[in-house]
XYZ file of C-alpha atoms in Angstrom:
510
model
C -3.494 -16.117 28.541
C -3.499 -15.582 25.136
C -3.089 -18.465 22.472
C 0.614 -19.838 21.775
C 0.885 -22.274 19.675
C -1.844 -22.636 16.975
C -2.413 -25.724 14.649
C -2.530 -24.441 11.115
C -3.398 -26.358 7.596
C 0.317 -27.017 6.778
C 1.638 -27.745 10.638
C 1.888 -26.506 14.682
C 2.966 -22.873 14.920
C 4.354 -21.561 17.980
C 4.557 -18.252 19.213
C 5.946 -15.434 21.770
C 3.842 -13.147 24.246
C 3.904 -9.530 23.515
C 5.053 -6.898 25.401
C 1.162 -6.650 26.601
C 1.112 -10.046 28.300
C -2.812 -10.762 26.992
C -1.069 -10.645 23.049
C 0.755 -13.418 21.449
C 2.751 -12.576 18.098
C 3.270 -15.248 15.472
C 6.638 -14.151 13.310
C 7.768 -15.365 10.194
C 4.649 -17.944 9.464
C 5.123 -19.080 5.479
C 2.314 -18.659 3.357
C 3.272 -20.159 -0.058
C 6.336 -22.127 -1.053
C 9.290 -19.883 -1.510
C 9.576 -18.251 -4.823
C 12.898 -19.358 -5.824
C 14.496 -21.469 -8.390
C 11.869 -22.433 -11.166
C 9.198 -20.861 -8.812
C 10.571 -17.327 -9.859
C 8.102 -15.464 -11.969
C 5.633 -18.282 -10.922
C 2.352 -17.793 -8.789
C 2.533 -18.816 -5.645
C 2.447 -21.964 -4.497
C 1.139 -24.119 -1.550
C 3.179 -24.691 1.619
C 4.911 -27.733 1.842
C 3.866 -29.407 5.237
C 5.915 -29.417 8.250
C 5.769 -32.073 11.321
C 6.475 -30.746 15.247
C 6.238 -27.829 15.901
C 7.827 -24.644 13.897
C 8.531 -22.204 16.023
C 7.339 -18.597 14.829
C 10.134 -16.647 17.142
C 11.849 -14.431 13.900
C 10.462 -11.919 11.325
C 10.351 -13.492 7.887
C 13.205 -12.587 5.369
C 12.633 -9.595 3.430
C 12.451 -9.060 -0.448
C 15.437 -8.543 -2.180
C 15.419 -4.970 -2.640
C 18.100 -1.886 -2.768
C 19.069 -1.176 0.569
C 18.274 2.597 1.521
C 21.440 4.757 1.808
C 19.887 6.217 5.403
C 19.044 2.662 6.755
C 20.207 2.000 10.328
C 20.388 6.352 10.533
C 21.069 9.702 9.390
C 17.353 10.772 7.767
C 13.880 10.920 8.464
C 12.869 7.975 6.665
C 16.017 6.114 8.055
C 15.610 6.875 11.830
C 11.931 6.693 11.922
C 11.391 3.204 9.653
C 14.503 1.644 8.218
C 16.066 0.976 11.293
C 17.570 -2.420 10.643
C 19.575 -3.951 7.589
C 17.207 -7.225 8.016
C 18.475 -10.291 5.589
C 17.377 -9.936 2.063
C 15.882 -13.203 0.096
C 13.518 -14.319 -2.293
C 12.363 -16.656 0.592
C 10.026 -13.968 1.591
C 6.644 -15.345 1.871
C 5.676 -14.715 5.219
C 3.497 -13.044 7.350
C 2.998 -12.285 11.160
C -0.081 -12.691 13.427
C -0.587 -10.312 16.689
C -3.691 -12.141 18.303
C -5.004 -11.405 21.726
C -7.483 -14.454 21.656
C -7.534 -16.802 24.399
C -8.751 -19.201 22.436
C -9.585 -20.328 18.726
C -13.792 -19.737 18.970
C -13.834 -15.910 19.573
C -14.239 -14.845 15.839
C -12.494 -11.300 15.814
C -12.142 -9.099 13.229
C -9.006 -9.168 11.591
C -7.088 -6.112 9.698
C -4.811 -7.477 7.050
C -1.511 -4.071 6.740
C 0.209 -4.197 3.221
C 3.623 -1.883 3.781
C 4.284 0.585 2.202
C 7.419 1.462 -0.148
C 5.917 1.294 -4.007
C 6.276 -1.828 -5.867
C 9.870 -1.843 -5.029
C 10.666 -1.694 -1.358
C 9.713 -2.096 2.429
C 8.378 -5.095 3.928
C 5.791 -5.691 6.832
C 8.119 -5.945 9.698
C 8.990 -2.109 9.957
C 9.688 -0.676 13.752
C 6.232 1.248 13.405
C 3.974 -1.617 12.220
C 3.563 -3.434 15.605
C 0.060 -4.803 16.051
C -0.159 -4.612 19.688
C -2.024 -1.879 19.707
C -4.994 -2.830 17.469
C -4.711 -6.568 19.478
C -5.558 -4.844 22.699
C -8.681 -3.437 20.966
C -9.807 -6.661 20.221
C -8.617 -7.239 16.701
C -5.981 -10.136 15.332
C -3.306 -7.582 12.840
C -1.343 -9.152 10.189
C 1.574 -8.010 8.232
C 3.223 -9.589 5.748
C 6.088 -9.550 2.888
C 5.881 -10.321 -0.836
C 7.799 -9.732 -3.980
C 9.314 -6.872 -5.263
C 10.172 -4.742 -8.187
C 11.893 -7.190 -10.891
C 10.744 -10.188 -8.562
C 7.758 -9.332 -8.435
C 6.475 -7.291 -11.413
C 8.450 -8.478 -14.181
C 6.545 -9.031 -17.769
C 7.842 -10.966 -20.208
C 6.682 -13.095 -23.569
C 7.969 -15.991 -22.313
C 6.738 -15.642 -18.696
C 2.738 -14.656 -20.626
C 3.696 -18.229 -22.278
C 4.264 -20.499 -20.056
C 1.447 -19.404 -17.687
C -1.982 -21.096 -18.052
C -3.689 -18.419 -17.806
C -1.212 -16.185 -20.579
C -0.162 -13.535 -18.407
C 2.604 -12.308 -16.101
C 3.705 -9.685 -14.238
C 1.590 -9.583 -11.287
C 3.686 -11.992 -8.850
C 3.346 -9.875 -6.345
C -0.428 -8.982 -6.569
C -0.363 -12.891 -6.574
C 1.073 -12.828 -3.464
C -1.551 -10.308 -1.659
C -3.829 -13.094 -2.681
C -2.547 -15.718 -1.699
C -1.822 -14.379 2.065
C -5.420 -13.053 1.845
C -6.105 -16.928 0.782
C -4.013 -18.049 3.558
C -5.596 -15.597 6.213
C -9.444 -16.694 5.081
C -8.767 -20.819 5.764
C -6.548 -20.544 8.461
C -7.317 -17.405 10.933
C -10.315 -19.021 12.538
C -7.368 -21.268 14.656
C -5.794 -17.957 15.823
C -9.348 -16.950 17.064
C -10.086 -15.008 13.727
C -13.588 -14.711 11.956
C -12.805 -15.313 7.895
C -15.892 -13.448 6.946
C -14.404 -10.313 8.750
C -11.316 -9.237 7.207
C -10.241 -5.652 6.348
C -7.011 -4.856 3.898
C -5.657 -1.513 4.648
C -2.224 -0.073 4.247
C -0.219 3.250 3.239
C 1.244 4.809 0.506
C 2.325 1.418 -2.039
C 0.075 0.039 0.815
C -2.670 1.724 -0.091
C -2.630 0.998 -3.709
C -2.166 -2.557 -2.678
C -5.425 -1.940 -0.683
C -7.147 -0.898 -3.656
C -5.519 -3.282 -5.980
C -7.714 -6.485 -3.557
C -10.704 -4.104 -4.443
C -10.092 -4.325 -7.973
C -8.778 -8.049 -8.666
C -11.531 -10.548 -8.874
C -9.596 -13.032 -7.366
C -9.729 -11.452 -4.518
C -13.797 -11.252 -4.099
C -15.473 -12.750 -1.148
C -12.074 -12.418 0.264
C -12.355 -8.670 2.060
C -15.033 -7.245 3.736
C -13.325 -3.640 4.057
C -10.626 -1.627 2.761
C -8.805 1.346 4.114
C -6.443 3.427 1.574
C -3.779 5.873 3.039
C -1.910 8.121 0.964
C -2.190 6.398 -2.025
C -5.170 3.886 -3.945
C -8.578 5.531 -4.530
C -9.530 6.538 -8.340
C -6.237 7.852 -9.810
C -6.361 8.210 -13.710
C -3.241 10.487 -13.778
C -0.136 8.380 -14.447
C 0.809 7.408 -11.002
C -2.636 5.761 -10.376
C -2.776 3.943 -13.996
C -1.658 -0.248 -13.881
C 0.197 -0.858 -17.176
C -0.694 -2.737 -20.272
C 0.207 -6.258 -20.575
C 1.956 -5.785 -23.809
C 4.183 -2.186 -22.857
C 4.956 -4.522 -19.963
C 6.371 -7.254 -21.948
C 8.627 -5.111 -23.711
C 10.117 -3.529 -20.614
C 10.891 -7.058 -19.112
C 12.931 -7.944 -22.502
C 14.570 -4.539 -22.536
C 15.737 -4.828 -19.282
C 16.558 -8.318 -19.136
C 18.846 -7.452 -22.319
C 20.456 -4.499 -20.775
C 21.757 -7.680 -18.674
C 22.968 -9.828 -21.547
C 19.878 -11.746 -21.059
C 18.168 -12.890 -23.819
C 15.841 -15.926 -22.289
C 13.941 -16.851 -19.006
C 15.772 -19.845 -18.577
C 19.294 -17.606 -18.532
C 17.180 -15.255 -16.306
C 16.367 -17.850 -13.921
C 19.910 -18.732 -13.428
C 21.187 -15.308 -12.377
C 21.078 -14.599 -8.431
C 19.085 -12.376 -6.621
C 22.188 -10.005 -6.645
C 22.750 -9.704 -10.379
C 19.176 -9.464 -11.419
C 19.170 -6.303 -8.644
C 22.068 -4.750 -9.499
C 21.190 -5.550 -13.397
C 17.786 -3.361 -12.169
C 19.785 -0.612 -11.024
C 22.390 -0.142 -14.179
C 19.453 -0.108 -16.336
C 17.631 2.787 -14.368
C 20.624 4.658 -14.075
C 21.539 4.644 -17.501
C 17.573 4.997 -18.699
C 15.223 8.314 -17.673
C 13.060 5.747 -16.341
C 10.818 6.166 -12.900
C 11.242 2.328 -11.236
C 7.683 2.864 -9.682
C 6.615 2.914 -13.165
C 8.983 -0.266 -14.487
C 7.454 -2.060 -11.414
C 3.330 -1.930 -10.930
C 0.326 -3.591 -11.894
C -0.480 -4.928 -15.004
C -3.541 -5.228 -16.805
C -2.927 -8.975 -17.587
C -6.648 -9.866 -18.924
C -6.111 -12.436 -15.476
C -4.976 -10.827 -12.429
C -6.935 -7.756 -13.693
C -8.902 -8.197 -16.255
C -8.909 -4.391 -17.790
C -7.560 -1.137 -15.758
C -9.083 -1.000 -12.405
C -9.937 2.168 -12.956
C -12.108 1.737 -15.303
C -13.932 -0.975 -13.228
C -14.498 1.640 -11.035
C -16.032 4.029 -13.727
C -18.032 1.368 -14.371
C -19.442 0.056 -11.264
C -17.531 -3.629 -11.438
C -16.376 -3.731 -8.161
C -17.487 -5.005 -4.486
C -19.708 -2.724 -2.270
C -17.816 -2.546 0.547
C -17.056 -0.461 3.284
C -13.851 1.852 2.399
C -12.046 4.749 4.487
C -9.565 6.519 2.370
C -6.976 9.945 2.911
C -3.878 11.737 3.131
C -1.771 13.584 4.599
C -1.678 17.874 3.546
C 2.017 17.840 2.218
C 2.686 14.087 1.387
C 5.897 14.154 -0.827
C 6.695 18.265 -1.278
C 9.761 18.984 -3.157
C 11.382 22.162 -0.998
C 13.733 23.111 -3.008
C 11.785 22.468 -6.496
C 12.052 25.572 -9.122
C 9.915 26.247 -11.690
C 11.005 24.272 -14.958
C 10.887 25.250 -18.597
C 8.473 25.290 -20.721
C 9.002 22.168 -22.841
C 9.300 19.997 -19.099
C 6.167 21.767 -18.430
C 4.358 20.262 -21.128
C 6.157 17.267 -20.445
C 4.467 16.793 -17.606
C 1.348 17.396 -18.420
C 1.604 14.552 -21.374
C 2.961 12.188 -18.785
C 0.279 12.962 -16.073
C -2.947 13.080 -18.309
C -1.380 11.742 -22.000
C -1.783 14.047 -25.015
C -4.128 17.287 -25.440
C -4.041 18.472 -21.873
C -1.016 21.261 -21.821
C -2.971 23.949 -22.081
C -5.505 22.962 -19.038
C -2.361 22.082 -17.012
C -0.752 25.268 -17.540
C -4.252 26.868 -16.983
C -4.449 24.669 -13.695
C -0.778 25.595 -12.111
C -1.361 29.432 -13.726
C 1.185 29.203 -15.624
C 3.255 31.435 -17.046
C 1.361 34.411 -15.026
C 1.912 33.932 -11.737
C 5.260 32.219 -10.916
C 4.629 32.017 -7.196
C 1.626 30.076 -7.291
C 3.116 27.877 -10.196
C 6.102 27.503 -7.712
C 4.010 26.690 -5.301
C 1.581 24.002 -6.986
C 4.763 22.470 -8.697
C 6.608 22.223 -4.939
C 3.708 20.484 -3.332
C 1.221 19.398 -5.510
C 2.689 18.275 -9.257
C 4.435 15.307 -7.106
C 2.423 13.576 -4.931
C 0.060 15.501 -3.021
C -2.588 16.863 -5.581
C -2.643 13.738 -7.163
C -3.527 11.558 -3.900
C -5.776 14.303 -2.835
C -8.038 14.052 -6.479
C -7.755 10.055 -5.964
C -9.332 10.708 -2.713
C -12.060 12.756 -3.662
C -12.630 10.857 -7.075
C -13.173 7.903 -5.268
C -15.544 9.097 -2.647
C -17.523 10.596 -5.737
C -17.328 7.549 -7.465
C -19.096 5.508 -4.634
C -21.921 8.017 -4.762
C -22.426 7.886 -8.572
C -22.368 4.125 -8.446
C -24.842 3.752 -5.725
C -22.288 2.095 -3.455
C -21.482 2.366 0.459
C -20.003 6.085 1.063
C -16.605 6.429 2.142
C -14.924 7.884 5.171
C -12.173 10.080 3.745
C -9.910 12.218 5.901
C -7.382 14.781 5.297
C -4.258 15.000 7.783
C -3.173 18.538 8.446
C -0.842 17.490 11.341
C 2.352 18.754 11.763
C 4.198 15.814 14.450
C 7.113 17.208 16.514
C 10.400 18.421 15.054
C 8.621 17.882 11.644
C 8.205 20.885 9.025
C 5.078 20.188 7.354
C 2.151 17.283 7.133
C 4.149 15.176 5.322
C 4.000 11.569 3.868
C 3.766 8.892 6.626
C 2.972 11.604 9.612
C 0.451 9.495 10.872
C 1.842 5.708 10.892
C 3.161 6.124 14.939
C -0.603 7.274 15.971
C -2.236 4.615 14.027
C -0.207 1.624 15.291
C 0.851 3.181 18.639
C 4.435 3.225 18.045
C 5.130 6.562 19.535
C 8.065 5.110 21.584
C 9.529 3.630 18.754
C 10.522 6.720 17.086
C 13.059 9.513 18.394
C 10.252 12.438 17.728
C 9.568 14.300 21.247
C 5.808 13.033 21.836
C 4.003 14.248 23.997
C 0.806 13.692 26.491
C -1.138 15.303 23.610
C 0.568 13.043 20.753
C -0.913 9.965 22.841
C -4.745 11.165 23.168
C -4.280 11.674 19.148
C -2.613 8.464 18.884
C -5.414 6.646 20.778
C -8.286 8.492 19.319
C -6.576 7.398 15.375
C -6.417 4.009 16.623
C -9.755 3.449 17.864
C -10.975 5.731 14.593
C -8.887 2.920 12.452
C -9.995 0.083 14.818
C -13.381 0.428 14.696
C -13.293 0.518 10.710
C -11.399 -2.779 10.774
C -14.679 -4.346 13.309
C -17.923 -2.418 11.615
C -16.790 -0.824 8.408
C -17.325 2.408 10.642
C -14.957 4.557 12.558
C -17.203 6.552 14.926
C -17.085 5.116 18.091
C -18.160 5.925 22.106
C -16.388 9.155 22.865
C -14.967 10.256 19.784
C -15.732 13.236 17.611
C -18.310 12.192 14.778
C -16.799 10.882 11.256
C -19.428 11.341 8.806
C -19.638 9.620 5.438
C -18.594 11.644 2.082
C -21.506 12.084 0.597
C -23.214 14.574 -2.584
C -25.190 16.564 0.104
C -21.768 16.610 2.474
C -18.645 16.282 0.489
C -16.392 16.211 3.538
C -13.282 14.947 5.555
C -12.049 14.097 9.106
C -9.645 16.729 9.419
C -7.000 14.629 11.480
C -5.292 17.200 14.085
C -4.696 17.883 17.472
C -8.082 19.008 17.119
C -10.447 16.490 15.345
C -13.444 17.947 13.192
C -15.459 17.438 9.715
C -14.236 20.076 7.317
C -14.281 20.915 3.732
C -10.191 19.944 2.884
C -9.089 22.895 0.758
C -8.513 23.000 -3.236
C -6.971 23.808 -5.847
C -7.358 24.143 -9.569
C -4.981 21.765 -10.201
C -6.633 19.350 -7.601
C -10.204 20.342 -9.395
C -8.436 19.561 -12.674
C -7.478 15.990 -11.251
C -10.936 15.041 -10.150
C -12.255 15.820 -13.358
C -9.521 13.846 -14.940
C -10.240 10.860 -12.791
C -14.079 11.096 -13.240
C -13.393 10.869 -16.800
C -15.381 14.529 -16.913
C -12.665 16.129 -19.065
């Protein structure tokens, strides 16, 4: 029988079996003191003790964040994630433990799953990230929550003053850390090995992923790191953390939108204001909140971008696995903009001096069709993640580090139009019954193929495994990917001259 209650550096923790009888699951276990009152906009802090024991029966409150119009129904993203309006706090430092240990001296690997959502939503409880399904393979999964857009990533002169080490910003990078932290001194008691833990996540995830690569407080921390859909080496604007002092002054613009004008007033305002205060100053600003809400190059948390640690070679070896999906985020019913949005784009994707190669990239004005066509699926998201993906794998080479496993999901799930963004969460967690997609027999062979692909990462820093097609490294002789489909096989993922043009971007060789 697998462990139930667990004696932990801050108190007893107690625990429910799983729906597999050999899996206990640990819900709602804090890992820092809760963020509220003057703890807002302050790094975490330690737990405060507890006596008895705390029973670990109920997912952890979720960061205050804007509820999705869908949730509880009606879209994709609504029927297949946000299935549940679950209570909104700023109490939300917790994470959950799936263990299948019987007892606390087996030293298993343990995958550490940062959600997905940006900088500004989701949380680690979602109805597909159940860790059941990597337990069974012998592997302890933990999810977790941790602040949020202006929770968590609000800059601010006062904030860089009153922390010791002059910086702010990053609360929720401070978070990762601190449940990484947490996981390292305490997962040995939940039959854990601390020298054996692997970050991985999607989308926001996966930047998260890449963001425990980056940070030095995170070294000796991870052993492995697996990037989905998002992380990698992304120079382009989506990929880039922002500068301490840019960050500043959007914390004190938006604050005064509010009627702001100190911390201490900040500190006073609930959870609901400061949201809603969010909101009223996005609607009334052409501002992406992705790009209000992200990493910050603090001279602390990190000490310059992280990707130019990467350029440089300032960075663990470790083992990484990185991809995405075909599609990702395609805009059907995009047209082709004018001119002046064009260029635009190009400045906010690349900076100055790059119109003419964008326009060169997306063939532009000459053939509308393919302009259409890059503009609908790759301008977004998808050529972007793709060159990250690539860049990255490149990178290790040119730095003499451990290859990467990159793959490149062309599958198309039931009742779905395209390889789009999040196809593959279900297979990788086994949470085909949890969404209303028709699966079938053939779904489930995928499904367990992906999982012992993912699980075998998480224990060796490999993926190939007895039985399963060979996953070769991405290397300068063979540049290639797992193409993930009904049909698994190595294959040279297809391009684009705007993808080319990314790579080179991200390289720094244009």
């Amino acid at each position: 029988m697998a462990l139930l209650q667990v004696q932990t550096e801050s108190g007893i923790v107690e625990g429910l079996t799983g729906w597999n009888q050999a899996v206990s699951i640990f819900r709602g276990i804090p890992y820092a003191a809760p963020p509220v009152g003057d703890l807002r906009w302050k790094e975490p802090q330690p737990v405060e003790p507890w006596e008895g024991v705390r029973q670990c029966f109920k997912w952890g409150n979720i960061c205050y964040q804007k509820r999705r119009a869908s949730e509880g129904g009606g879209d994709l993203i609504g029927n297949e994630f946000y299935c549940v309006d679950w209570p909104l706090s700023e109490d939300c430092l917790y994470l959950n433990v799936w263990t299948p240990a019987k007892s606390a001296d087996e030293k298993l690997p343990v995958g550490v799953y940062f959600h997905g959502g940006g900088y500004t939503a989701g949380y680690g409880h979602l109805n597909c990230y159940d860790g059941e399904g990597f337990a069974k393979r012998g592997i302890i999964t933990v999810t977790l929550n941790h602040r949020l857009g202006i929770f968590g990533y609000m800059a601010h002169p006062e904030l860089t003053a009153e922390s010791e080490h002059h910086a702010s910003g990053n609360y929720g990078v401070l978070d990762l850390v601190a449940a990484l932290k947490w996981v390292k001194r305490n997962i040995a008691a939940f039959g854990g090995d601390p020298e054996k833990i692997t970050v991985f996540g999607q989308s926001g995830g996966g930047m998260k992923s890449t963001s425990m690569v980056a940070t030095p407080l995170a070294k000796g921390l991870i052993r492995g790191a697996i990037m989905q859909s998002s992380g990698g080496l992304e120079r382009t604007r989506n990929g880039m953390t922002t500068t301490l002092d840019i960050a500043e002054q959007n914390g004190v613009k938006m604050l005064e939108s509010m009627g702001v004008h100190s911390i201490e007033e900040a500190r006073k305002k609930t959870s609901e204001e400061l949201l809603q205060g969010v909101q009223d100053y996005v609607a009334a600003n052409p501002v992406d909140p992705m790009m209000v809400f992200s990493p910050i190059t603090d001279g602390y948390v990190f000490p310059e971008c992280w990707n130019d640690l990467f350029l440089k070679g300032e960075y663990p070896d470790i083992p990484t696995m990185i991809g995405c999906t075909a599609d990702e985020m395609e805009q059907k019913n995009a047209v082709i903009p004018e001119e002046a949005k064009i260029d635009a784009m190009a400045d906010h994707l690349f900076g100055e001096g790059y119109r003419n190669q964008f326009k060169k990239a997306i063939h532009y004005p000459e053939d509308p069709e393919y302009t259409l066509r890059m503009y609908k699926k790759y301008v977004m998201m998808t050529g972007g993640t793709q060159a990250a993906d690539v860049a990255w794998c490149e990178n290790q080479v040119a730095q003499g580090k451990t290859p990467a496993y990159r793959y490149f999901l062309t599958l198309v799930p039931p009742t779905a139009e395209n390889a789009h963004h999040s196809a593959e969460h279900q297979y990788v967690f086994q949470t085909l019954t949890k969404s209303s997609r028709p699966y079938t027999g053939r779904d489930w062979d995928l499904s367990n193929q992906l999982a012992d692909y993912w699980a075998n990462f998480i224990k060796y820093g490999n993926p190939n495994g007895e039985n399963l097609p060979k996953w070769t490294p991405h290397t300068k002789e063979s540049p290639l990917a797992m193409n993930i489909d009904y049909e698994l096989h190595m294959f040279e993922s297809p391009t684009n001259d705007l993808v080319d043009m990314m790579i080179a971007y991200d390289l720094k060789k244009i």
